[in-house]
């Protein structure tokens, strides 16, 4: 009888571990940091881009950066003060890469990366290239809440060993419950995709460099 109990205990333990992981899964993705004034905000693309852009605009209005980089659009704009009838407001310059079309084409060109690279990875590589070209040393990454842990993973990998200052700010304008019982089926799909992509990046990044 004792020998039969051991497999049952193992199965129960596995079930408990899986259940515990599922309970904590959404909360783990919700990575964020405090933020300070930086050289640039890096705004990452996604289906909820309006909410992400609204968060970036809030940081810009707070005077928390000198530039805005949108890697997916091959775009970098300088942030400056503009005097209006309503007072001084923040203003974005035209895309600085438009002055050098050749450079713009080289920043984010998906065909120059292996097919298995995922979009966020390519965006961060493009942001890294743009920051280097403009001599920018610090950045705040802005995206959706469940996206932030993967961004942190990729940034830590691609900027490893470099003396940079990074902050991670999720948009507050997108719903992203931390408690597992509050998630809808759509939100669970988002969580599942994030973990799948994190595992995929971890696997291919070990032998792709």
Backbone as a ProteinNet text record, in pm:
[ID]
protein_1_A
[PRIMARY]
XXXXXXXXXXXXXXXXXXXXXXXXXXXXXXXXXXXXXXXXXXXXXXXXXXXXXXXXXXXXXXXXXXXXXXXXXXXXXXXXXXXXXXXXXXXXXXXXXXXXXXXXXXXXXXXXXXXXXXXXXXXXXXXXXXXXXXXXXXXXXXXXXXXXXXXXXXXXXXXXXXXXXXXXXXXXXXXXXXXXXXXXXXXXXXXXXXXXXXXXXXXXXXXXX
[TERTIARY]
81.3	0	84.8	195.5	280.8	337.6	370.7	428.8	328.4	200	97.3	71.9	102.1	76.6	175.9	297.9	401.4	364.6	321.2	280.5	166.8	73.9	-39.1	8.4	103.6	157.4	230.7	303.3	375.4	277.3	171.4	70.3	4.6	-28.3	-89.6	5.4	133.7	233.5	244.8	245.2	253	131.3	14.4	-108.7	-103.6	-54.8	-43.8	55.1	166.6	266.1	209.4	138.2	77.3	-27.9	-108.7	-211.9	-149.1	-41.5	27.3	86.4	144	201.7	93.3	-21.6	-131.6	-183.8	-191.9	-239.8	-146.7	-17	82.1	116.7	80.3	122.1	89.7	-32.7	-61.6	19.5	28.6	98.6	246.6	309.4	451.8	480	388.5	409.5	404.3	339.6	317.2	441	545.3	671.5	670.2	718.5	729.7	835.5	882.5	980.4	938.3	1002.3	990.7	1061.2	1044.6	1112.3	1163.7	1267.9	1330.2	1341.6	1396.5	1421.5	1526	1498	1588.1	1612	1702.6	1729.5	1611.3	1550.3	1444.4	1338.8	1219.1	1112.1	1109.7	1099	1086.6	945	866.6	726.4	713.4	666.8	658.2	518.3	513	388.4	305.2	174.9	86.3	-57.1	-147.4	-288	-354.3	-297.6	-350.8	-265.5	-222.2	-123.7	-174	-303.5	-358.5	-334.1	-356.2	-333.4	-185.4	-100.3	44.5	90.5	39	79.8	31.4	-83.4	-135.8	-44.1	9.5	103.1	232.8	282.1	403.6	382.5	265.1	234.1	232.3	185.2	183.5	325.7	415.4	555.4	620	585.1	638.6	591.9	463.6	409.2	473.3	518.3	585.5	731.7	778.6	917.2	1017.6	978.9	1062.9	1156	1164.6	1255.5	1283.5	1394.3	1431.8	1395.3	1374.4	1340.7	1230.4	1163.6	1067.5	1106.4	1129.1	1160.6	1042.5	995	895.2	961.2	1025	1106.8	1029.5	905.7	828.4	802.5	803.6	781.7	912.2	1026.5	1155.8	1152.7	1112.2	1088.8	1156.5	1222.1	1272.4	1243.9	1183.8	1149.5	1211	1253	1304.8	1187.2	1191.2	1086.4	1133.2	1050.8	1089.2	967.9	993.1	885.4	833	702.5	639.5	545.8	559.9	475.8	345.6	233	101.1	15.9	-106.1	-198.8	-233.2	-221.6	-254.2	-132.2	-20.6	101.9	205.2	301.4	408	364.6	371.6	336.6	453.1	452.6	556.4	522.8	626	607.7	707.6	664.7	751.7	797.2	924.6	978.7	938.5	950.1	933	1036.9	1011.8	1102.6	1244.5	1339.2	1477.5	1543.6	1490.5	1547.6	1506.5	1408	1365.1	1474.7	1567.6	1678.4	1782.8	1770.9	1866.7	1790.3	1722.5	1641.3	1719.1	1846.4	1928.4	1940.6	1963.9	1975	1839.9	1733	1600.1	1570	1607.5	1580.5	1660.5	1774.8	1861.5	1824.4	1747	1717.8	1633.8	1513.1	1427.8	1386.6	1456.8	1428.8	1411.7	1287	1263.2	1335	1354.5	1419.9	1566.3	1623.7	1764.1	1781.4	1670.4	1675.2	1627.2	1668.5	1617	1465.2	1401.7	1255.8	1198.9	1277.8	1225.1	1233	1293.6	1294.3	1151.7	1108.1	973.8	978.2	862.1	854.7	915.3	883.2	935	1086.8	1145.6	1291.5	1349.3	1289.4	1339.1	1321.5	1211.6	1189.8	1296.4	1330.2	1431	1568.9	1598.1	1724.7	1729.2	1615.7	1608.8	1625.7	1563.8	1579	1724.3	1788.8	1929.9	2016.1	1989.6	2065.5	2040.6	1916.3	1883.1	1947.2	1941.8	2004.7	2154.3	2218.5	2362.3	2392.1	2310.6	2332.5	2317.9	2231.3	2206.1	2273.4	2353.9	2429.1	2342.9	2234.6	2142.1	2177.1	2183.5	2231.6	2123.8	2008.9	1904.8	1769	1680.2	1550.6	1444	1320.7	1203.6	1122.5	1100.4	1023	876.2	789.8	645.8	572.7	484.5	405.7	286	219.7	105.4	152.9	71	114.9	167.7	95.9	140	262.9	297.3	411.6	544.1	536.7	656	760.8	720.2	818.8	902.4	839.9	914.8	1009.2	963.9	1051	1173.6	1151.9	1264.1	1360.8	1309	1392	1479.4	1419.8	1493.4	1594	1553.7	1644.7	1765.6	1742.7	1852.7	1949.1	1896.1	1980.5	2058.7	1991.6	2054.8	2148.8	2125.7	2211.8	2302.8	2319	2397.7	2540.6	2586	2722.5	2741.4	2636.8	2647.6	2602.7	2668.5	2633.4	2521	2400.6	2281.7	2185.5	2091.3	1989.5	1852.8	1779.1	1651.2	1539.5	1422.3	1302.2	1192	1093.5	987.6	852.8	773.9	647	532.2	446.5	329.6	221.3	143	33.8	-71	-121.9	-228.5	-365.5	-365.6	-490	-538.6	-481.4	-525.5	-550.7	-662.5	-696.6	-604.5	-548	-460.3	-466	-565.3	-580	-460.1	-426.2	-319.2	-375	-497.8	-561.5	-619.4	-584.1	-619.3	-770.3	-848.5	-992.9	-1060.9	-987	-1044.7	-1021	-938.1	-904.4	-1017.5	-1040.2	-1133.7	-1060.1	-1133.2	-1069.8	-972.1	-1005.7	-916.3	-786.3	-797	-677.7	-592.1	-654.8	-577.8	-500.9	-560.8	-490.3	-368	-381.6	-267.2	-156	-193.3	-94.9	-25.5	-103.7	-46.2	50.2	12.4	101.6	232.2	223.7	345.6	442.6	391.5	480	537.2	455.9	505	618.1	601.4	703.6	828.8	810.8	926.7	1009.3	941.5	1011.9	1082.7	1013.6	1072.8	1196.5	1187.9	1303.8	1419.7	1391.1	1496.2	1566.4	1490.3	1548.8	1634.6	1577.8	1653.4	1765.6	1753.1	1858.2	1988.1	1980.1	2100	2191.2	2132.6	2216.6	2211.3	2132.1	2118	2226.8	2294.9	2394.5	2526.6
-121.7	0	126.8	122.5	239.9	278	177.1	205.3	273.8	243.8	304.2	450.2	487	623.3	723.1	679.9	771.9	838.1	759.7	825.9	924.9	890.7	980.6	1111.7	1101.4	1222.2	1309.2	1244	1318.2	1390.3	1320.3	1380.7	1500.4	1482.6	1593.1	1711.9	1684.1	1790.8	1865.3	1789.6	1851.5	1940.5	1890.1	1968.1	2097.4	2086.9	2205.8	2306.8	2257	2346.5	2418	2342.6	2401.7	2505.4	2470.4	2563.9	2690.3	2672.8	2788.4	2877.9	2814.9	2892.3	2970.2	2906	2972.7	3091.4	3073.8	3181.6	3302.2	3277.9	3386.1	3440.7	3367.5	3402.1	3546	3594.5	3732.5	3835.7	3816.7	3913.4	3923.6	3811.6	3811.7	3897.5	3898.9	3976.5	4126.9	4168.3	4311.4	4376.8	4382.1	4440.4	4591.6	4665.7	4811.1	4863.5	4984.4	5049.6	5193.8	5257.3	5402	5461.8	5589.9	5649.8	5788.6	5827.3	5958.1	6021.2	6140	6204.9	6123	6093.2	6013.2	6083.1	6024.9	6080.2	6058.6	5938.9	5908.2	5815	5830.3	5733.7	5641.2	5511.8	5414.1	5357.9	5389.3	5348.4	5229.2	5117.4	4994.1	4973	4911.5	4895.7	4780.2	4783.4	4675.5	4708.7	4611.6	4634.5	4742.5	4768	4869.7	4996	5033.5	5140.4	5274.6	5299.8	5427	5443.1	5336	5341.1	5359.3	5294.9	5307.3	5449.5	5502.2	5637.5	5741	5718.3	5810.6	5814.8	5699	5694.6	5766.6	5745.3	5814	5965.2	6008.2	6151.9	6210.5	6132.5	6179.4	6201.2	6107.8	6122.4	6242.6	6262.4	6377.1	6507.6	6515	6635.6	6662.1	6555.9	6570.3	6610.9	6619.2	6658.4	6549.7	6423	6311.2	6258.3	6325.4	6279.7	6392.2	6377.1	6474.2	6426	6294.6	6236.6	6132.5	6104.4	5994.4	5905.9	5778.1	5681	5585.4	5568.2	5465.9	5372.4	5266.1	5181.5	5122.1	5079.8	5015.9	5110.5	5240.9	5341.2	5402.4	5349.6	5410.5	5560.6	5594.3	5735.6	5776.9	5892.3	5956.6	6105.6	6161.3	6303.8	6369.4	6493.3	6570.1	6636.8	6634.6	6696.4	6834.9	6934.3	7070.7	7145.7	7260.4	7345	7435.4	7452.8	7539.3	7635.7	7763.6	7865.9	7879.2	7864.7	7878.1	7974.5	7998.3	8084.9	8026.9	7894.7	7827.3	7809.8	7864.2	7850.5	7766.8	7715.9	7634.4	7488.1	7428.3	7286.7	7214	7082.4	7001.4	6976.9	6982.3	6966.7	6865.2	6786.6	6687.8	6738.1	6724.9	6764.2	6661	6695.6	6593.4	6483.1	6370.6	6256.3	6295.2	6284.8	6323.8	6231.7	6111	6018	6052.1	6139.7	6178.6	6255.3	6314.3	6387.3	6292.3	6165.1	6065.6	5938.4	5937.4	5822.3	5691.5	5699.1	5577.8	5517.1	5602.7	5555	5500.7	5567.7	5525.9	5383.3	5350.1	5216.4	5109.5	5149	5051.5	5025.6	5115.7	5102.9	4978.8	4973.8	4857.5	4801.9	4699	4631.7	4483.5	4437.8	4299	4196.1	4227.7	4131	4109.7	4199.9	4185.1	4095.6	4054	3966.1	3826.3	3725.5	3589.9	3586.5	3496.4	3488	3457	3392	3351	3461.3	3576.2	3688.4	3741.6	3765	3819.2	3971.9	4033.5	4177.5	4263.7	4231.8	4313.6	4311	4196.3	4184.6	4276.9	4276.2	4362.2	4510.4	4544.7	4683.7	4730	4644.8	4682.3	4692.1	4605.3	4616.8	4747.9	4786	4912.6	5030.9	5022.8	5129.5	5140.7	5027.4	5026.5	5095.2	5065.6	5126.7	5277.6	5318.7	5461	5534.3	5475.1	5536.8	5554.1	5454.3	5463.2	5573.9	5584	5685.6	5827.6	5845.4	5978.9	6000.8	5906	5921.3	5922.6	5847.7	5845	5729.5	5757.4	5658.9	5605.9	5669.7	5626.4	5627.5	5539.2	5527.6	5475.8	5516.5	5460.3	5386.6	5258.4	5177.4	5179.3	5207.3	5216.6	5115.1	5038.5	4941.1	4899.6	4791.6	4742.6	4666.8	4657.8	4598.2	4455.5	4367.5	4228.4	4212	4315	4312	4342.3	4403.1	4462.6	4361.6	4246.9	4148.6	4099	4078.6	4032.7	4142.2	4266.2	4377.6	4381.9	4367.9	4367	4253.3	4136.4	4021	4050.7	4108	4135.6	4248.2	4353.7	4466	4419.2	4337.9	4287	4203.7	4131.9	4048.6	4132.1	4225.1	4301	4410.6	4462.7	4569	4516.7	4388.3	4326.3	4380.5	4421.9	4471.2	4617.2	4682.8	4823.9	4913.1	5025.7	5119.9	5209.9	5163.8	5238.1	5248.6	5338	5356.3	5334.2	5234.5	5200	5197.3	5241.2	5233.1	5167.8	5111.5	5037.8	5083.2	5145.6	5205.6	5149.7	5068.1	5018.4	5125.2	5122.8	5218.6	5189.3	5294.4	5279.3	5288.5	5303.9	5322.1	5192.9	5082	4951.4	4859.3	4792.5	4700.4	4578.9	4544.4	4427.6	4375.7	4295.6	4246.3	4163.1	4176.3	4094.6	3967.7	3973.7	3858.1	3765	3638.1	3544.1	3531.4	3547.6	3530.4	3648.8	3756	3874.1	3876	3785.4	3785.8	3729	3792.8	3740	3638.6	3569.2	3471.6	3540.7	3662.4	3738.2	3772.3	3811.1	3846.1	3723.7	3609.4	3486.4	3450.8	3477.1	3452.2	3542.5	3668.2	3760.3	3707.9	3663.3	3610.2	3488.1	3398.7	3278.7	3311.1	3408.1	3447.3	3504.6	3584.2	3644.2	3537.5	3439	3333	3250.6	3224.8	3151	3226.8	3357.3	3438.9	3453.9	3461.3	3468.9	3340.8	3227.4	3099.2	3089.9	3132	3126	3215.6	3337.4	3427	3367.2	3313.4	3254.3	3140.9	3061.7	2948.9	2995.9	3080.4	3114.4	3213.7	3294.7	3393.8	3328.7	3206.2	3137.5	3092.9	3067.6	3020.4	3109.1	3217.5	3303.7	3408.5	3439.6	3546.5	3496.1
0	0	0	70.3	79.6	-56.5	-136.7	-267.3	-358.7	-339.5	-423.2	-386.3	-263.6	-218.6	-276.5	-303.9	-351.9	-484.3	-587.1	-712.1	-691.1	-602.6	-576	-515.4	-424.6	-362.2	-464	-552.8	-656.9	-748.4	-785.9	-873.2	-804.7	-677.2	-601.8	-593.4	-570.5	-562.5	-695	-805	-937.9	-962.8	-926.2	-944.1	-863.2	-740.1	-654.9	-712.1	-766.6	-826.3	-948.6	-1031.9	-1151.3	-1111.7	-1011.9	-965.6	-908	-831.2	-774	-881.1	-984.2	-1094.7	-1168.6	-1189.5	-1259.3	-1179	-1047.8	-960.8	-966.5	-969.9	-964.8	-1103.6	-1208.6	-1345.1	-1385.7	-1368.4	-1410.2	-1332.3	-1202.5	-1117.3	-1154.6	-1188.6	-1222.3	-1345.5	-1439.4	-1562.1	-1537.6	-1430.1	-1404.8	-1344	-1423.8	-1377.6	-1400.6	-1302.2	-1317.9	-1222.4	-1249.4	-1162.7	-1139.6	-1044.4	-1034.6	-1155.5	-1178.7	-1293.9	-1259.3	-1331.4	-1316.8	-1455.4	-1461.5	-1590.7	-1666.2	-1793.4	-1876.3	-2009.9	-2087.7	-2220.5	-2314.2	-2307.2	-2403.2	-2345.5	-2396.3	-2373.2	-2493.9	-2470.6	-2578.7	-2572.6	-2674.4	-2679.6	-2773.7	-2721	-2798.4	-2854.4	-2970.8	-3045.3	-2989.2	-3017.1	-2975.2	-3011.3	-2994.7	-3030.4	-2946	-2828.4	-2737.4	-2742.7	-2861.1	-2875.4	-2822.7	-2833.6	-2784.9	-2635	-2559.3	-2414.2	-2383	-2459.9	-2438.6	-2470.3	-2580.2	-2619.9	-2517.9	-2461.4	-2360.4	-2238.8	-2200.2	-2088.1	-2122.3	-2245	-2288.6	-2289.7	-2335	-2337.6	-2197.3	-2102.1	-1963.5	-1912.6	-1943.1	-1902.2	-1970.4	-2097.1	-2171.1	-2106.4	-2073.5	-2010.1	-1873.8	-1808	-1678.3	-1693.8	-1819.1	-1843.8	-1811.1	-1831.5	-1790.5	-1899	-2013.5	-2119.3	-2218.2	-2290.2	-2393.5	-2533.6	-2547.8	-2678.3	-2661.9	-2772.4	-2780	-2897.6	-2869.7	-2974.7	-2989.3	-3112.7	-3143.8	-3244.3	-3199.6	-3287.8	-3404.9	-3382	-3488.5	-3605.1	-3578.6	-3682.6	-3732.4	-3686.3	-3720.6	-3692.2	-3571.7	-3540.7	-3411.2	-3413.7	-3292.3	-3303.6	-3201	-3198.6	-3076.3	-3093.5	-2980.5	-2908.7	-2776.9	-2695.7	-2652.1	-2675.4	-2637.6	-2583.3	-2523.6	-2472.1	-2583	-2585.5	-2684.1	-2612.3	-2643	-2580.2	-2658.6	-2590.3	-2652.2	-2570.1	-2618	-2544.9	-2407.7	-2396.1	-2270.4	-2180.4	-2225.1	-2147.2	-2219.8	-2145.5	-2203.9	-2205.9	-2324.5	-2339.4	-2405.1	-2394	-2455.9	-2602.9	-2685.3	-2829	-2883.8	-2983.4	-3047	-3182.7	-3209.9	-3340.2	-3445.3	-3574.1	-3677.9	-3658.3	-3720.2	-3708.9	-3749.9	-3658	-3686.6	-3787.9	-3803.9	-3901.4	-4044.2	-4059.8	-4194.1	-4266.3	-4190.6	-4251.8	-4309.9	-4275.3	-4324	-4360.1	-4476.4	-4515.6	-4516.8	-4552.1	-4553.8	-4416	-4317.6	-4178.9	-4132	-4170.1	-4126.6	-4171.4	-4293.6	-4345.2	-4271.4	-4217.7	-4152.5	-4007.1	-3946	-3803.4	-3774.5	-3825.4	-3804.4	-3939.4	-3980.5	-4106.6	-4075.7	-4060.9	-4020.7	-4106.9	-4234.9	-4323.2	-4287.9	-4207.5	-4169	-4046.4	-3986.3	-3869.6	-3907.8	-3833.3	-3857.9	-3844.2	-3916.3	-3915.6	-3777.8	-3693.9	-3563.6	-3458.3	-3490.6	-3395.7	-3382.4	-3259.1	-3242.1	-3241.8	-3261.5	-3287.5	-3176.5	-3051.6	-2941.3	-2936.9	-2963.2	-2966.5	-3073.1	-3192.6	-3300.2	-3265.9	-3201.3	-3160.8	-3062.1	-2967.2	-2867.3	-2930.7	-3026.3	-3099.5	-3178	-3236.6	-3309.6	-3215.1	-3097.8	-2997.9	-2953.6	-2935.9	-2896.2	-3001.5	-3128.5	-3238.4	-3242.7	-3228.3	-3230.6	-3113.6	-2996.8	-2879.3	-2900.3	-2958.1	-2984.1	-3085	-3189.4	-3293	-3239.2	-3140	-3085.2	-2950	-2907.4	-2782.7	-2657.8	-2658.4	-2544.9	-2451.5	-2322.5	-2225.4	-2130.6	-2126.6	-2033.2	-2102.7	-2057.5	-2124.1	-2028.8	-2057.5	-1991.3	-2096.3	-2076	-2169.8	-2128.4	-2225.6	-2200.1	-2287.1	-2224.9	-2299.7	-2215.6	-2255	-2178.7	-2055.2	-1952.3	-1825.3	-1836.1	-1906.8	-1916.5	-2005.9	-2078.7	-2170.9	-2099.9	-1982.4	-1921.9	-1876.9	-1825.1	-1780.6	-1897.9	-2012.7	-2130.5	-2179.8	-2174.8	-2213.2	-2123.5	-1993.4	-1899.4	-1931.6	-1964.5	-1999.4	-2120.6	-2224.6	-2348.2	-2328.2	-2259.9	-2234.1	-2153.6	-2052.5	-1969.8	-2052.4	-2150.8	-2236.6	-2337.4	-2403.1	-2511.7	-2462.1	-2344.1	-2289.9	-2178.8	-2171.2	-2064.6	-2063.1	-1945.9	-1931	-1966	-2018.1	-2055.2	-1939.4	-1925.5	-1818.9	-1868.2	-1848.3	-1889.4	-1771.3	-1785	-1681.5	-1745.1	-1695.8	-1755.9	-1651.5	-1695.9	-1613.8	-1697.6	-1629.2	-1698.4	-1643.5	-1731.4	-1688.7	-1773.6	-1715.3	-1788.5	-1795.5	-1899.9	-1909	-1802.1	-1743.3	-1643.5	-1710.3	-1842.3	-1915.9	-1981.5	-1939.5	-1988.9	-1869.5	-1870.5	-1762	-1765.8	-1649.4	-1639	-1495.4	-1462.8	-1325.7	-1280.3	-1153.9	-1096.4	-1033.7	-985.2	-921.8	-1027.7	-1020.8	-1127	-1145.9	-1039.2	-1050.8	-1120.3	-1140.8	-1205.6	-1356	-1406.2	-1548.4	-1633.5	-1746.7	-1845.2	-1932.1	-2017.5	-2106.8	-2201.8	-2244.1	-2332.5	-2260.6	-2135.2	-2057.1	-2027.6	-2005.9	-1987.3	-2113.9	-2229.4	-2355.5	-2367	-2325	-2325.5	-2235.8	-2117.1	-2022.5	-2081.7	-2140.5	-2201.2	-2313.5	-2398.6	-2508.9	-2456.5	-2350.8	-2295.9	-2245.8	-2176	-2126.2	-2240.4	-2341.6	-2458.1	-2526.2	-2542.6	-2608.3	-2522.2	-2391.3	-2302.2	-2309.2	-2310.4	-2321.5	-2455.9	-2562	-2695.7	-2705.1	-2653.3	-2655.7	-2576.6	-2459.3	-2376.3	-2449.3	-2523.5	-2596.6	-2713.6	-2801	-2921.8	-2895.7	-2789.9	-2762.8	-2716.3	-2669.8	-2620.9	-2734.4	-2851.9	-2962	-3085.8	-3079.8	-3198.1	-3208	-3097.3	-3099.8	-3155.8
[MASK]
+++++++++++++++++++++++++++++++++++++++++++++++++++++++++++++++++++++++++++++++++++++++++++++++++++++++++++++++++++++++++++++++++++++++++++++++++++++++++++++++++++++++++++++++++++++++++++++++++++++++++++++++++

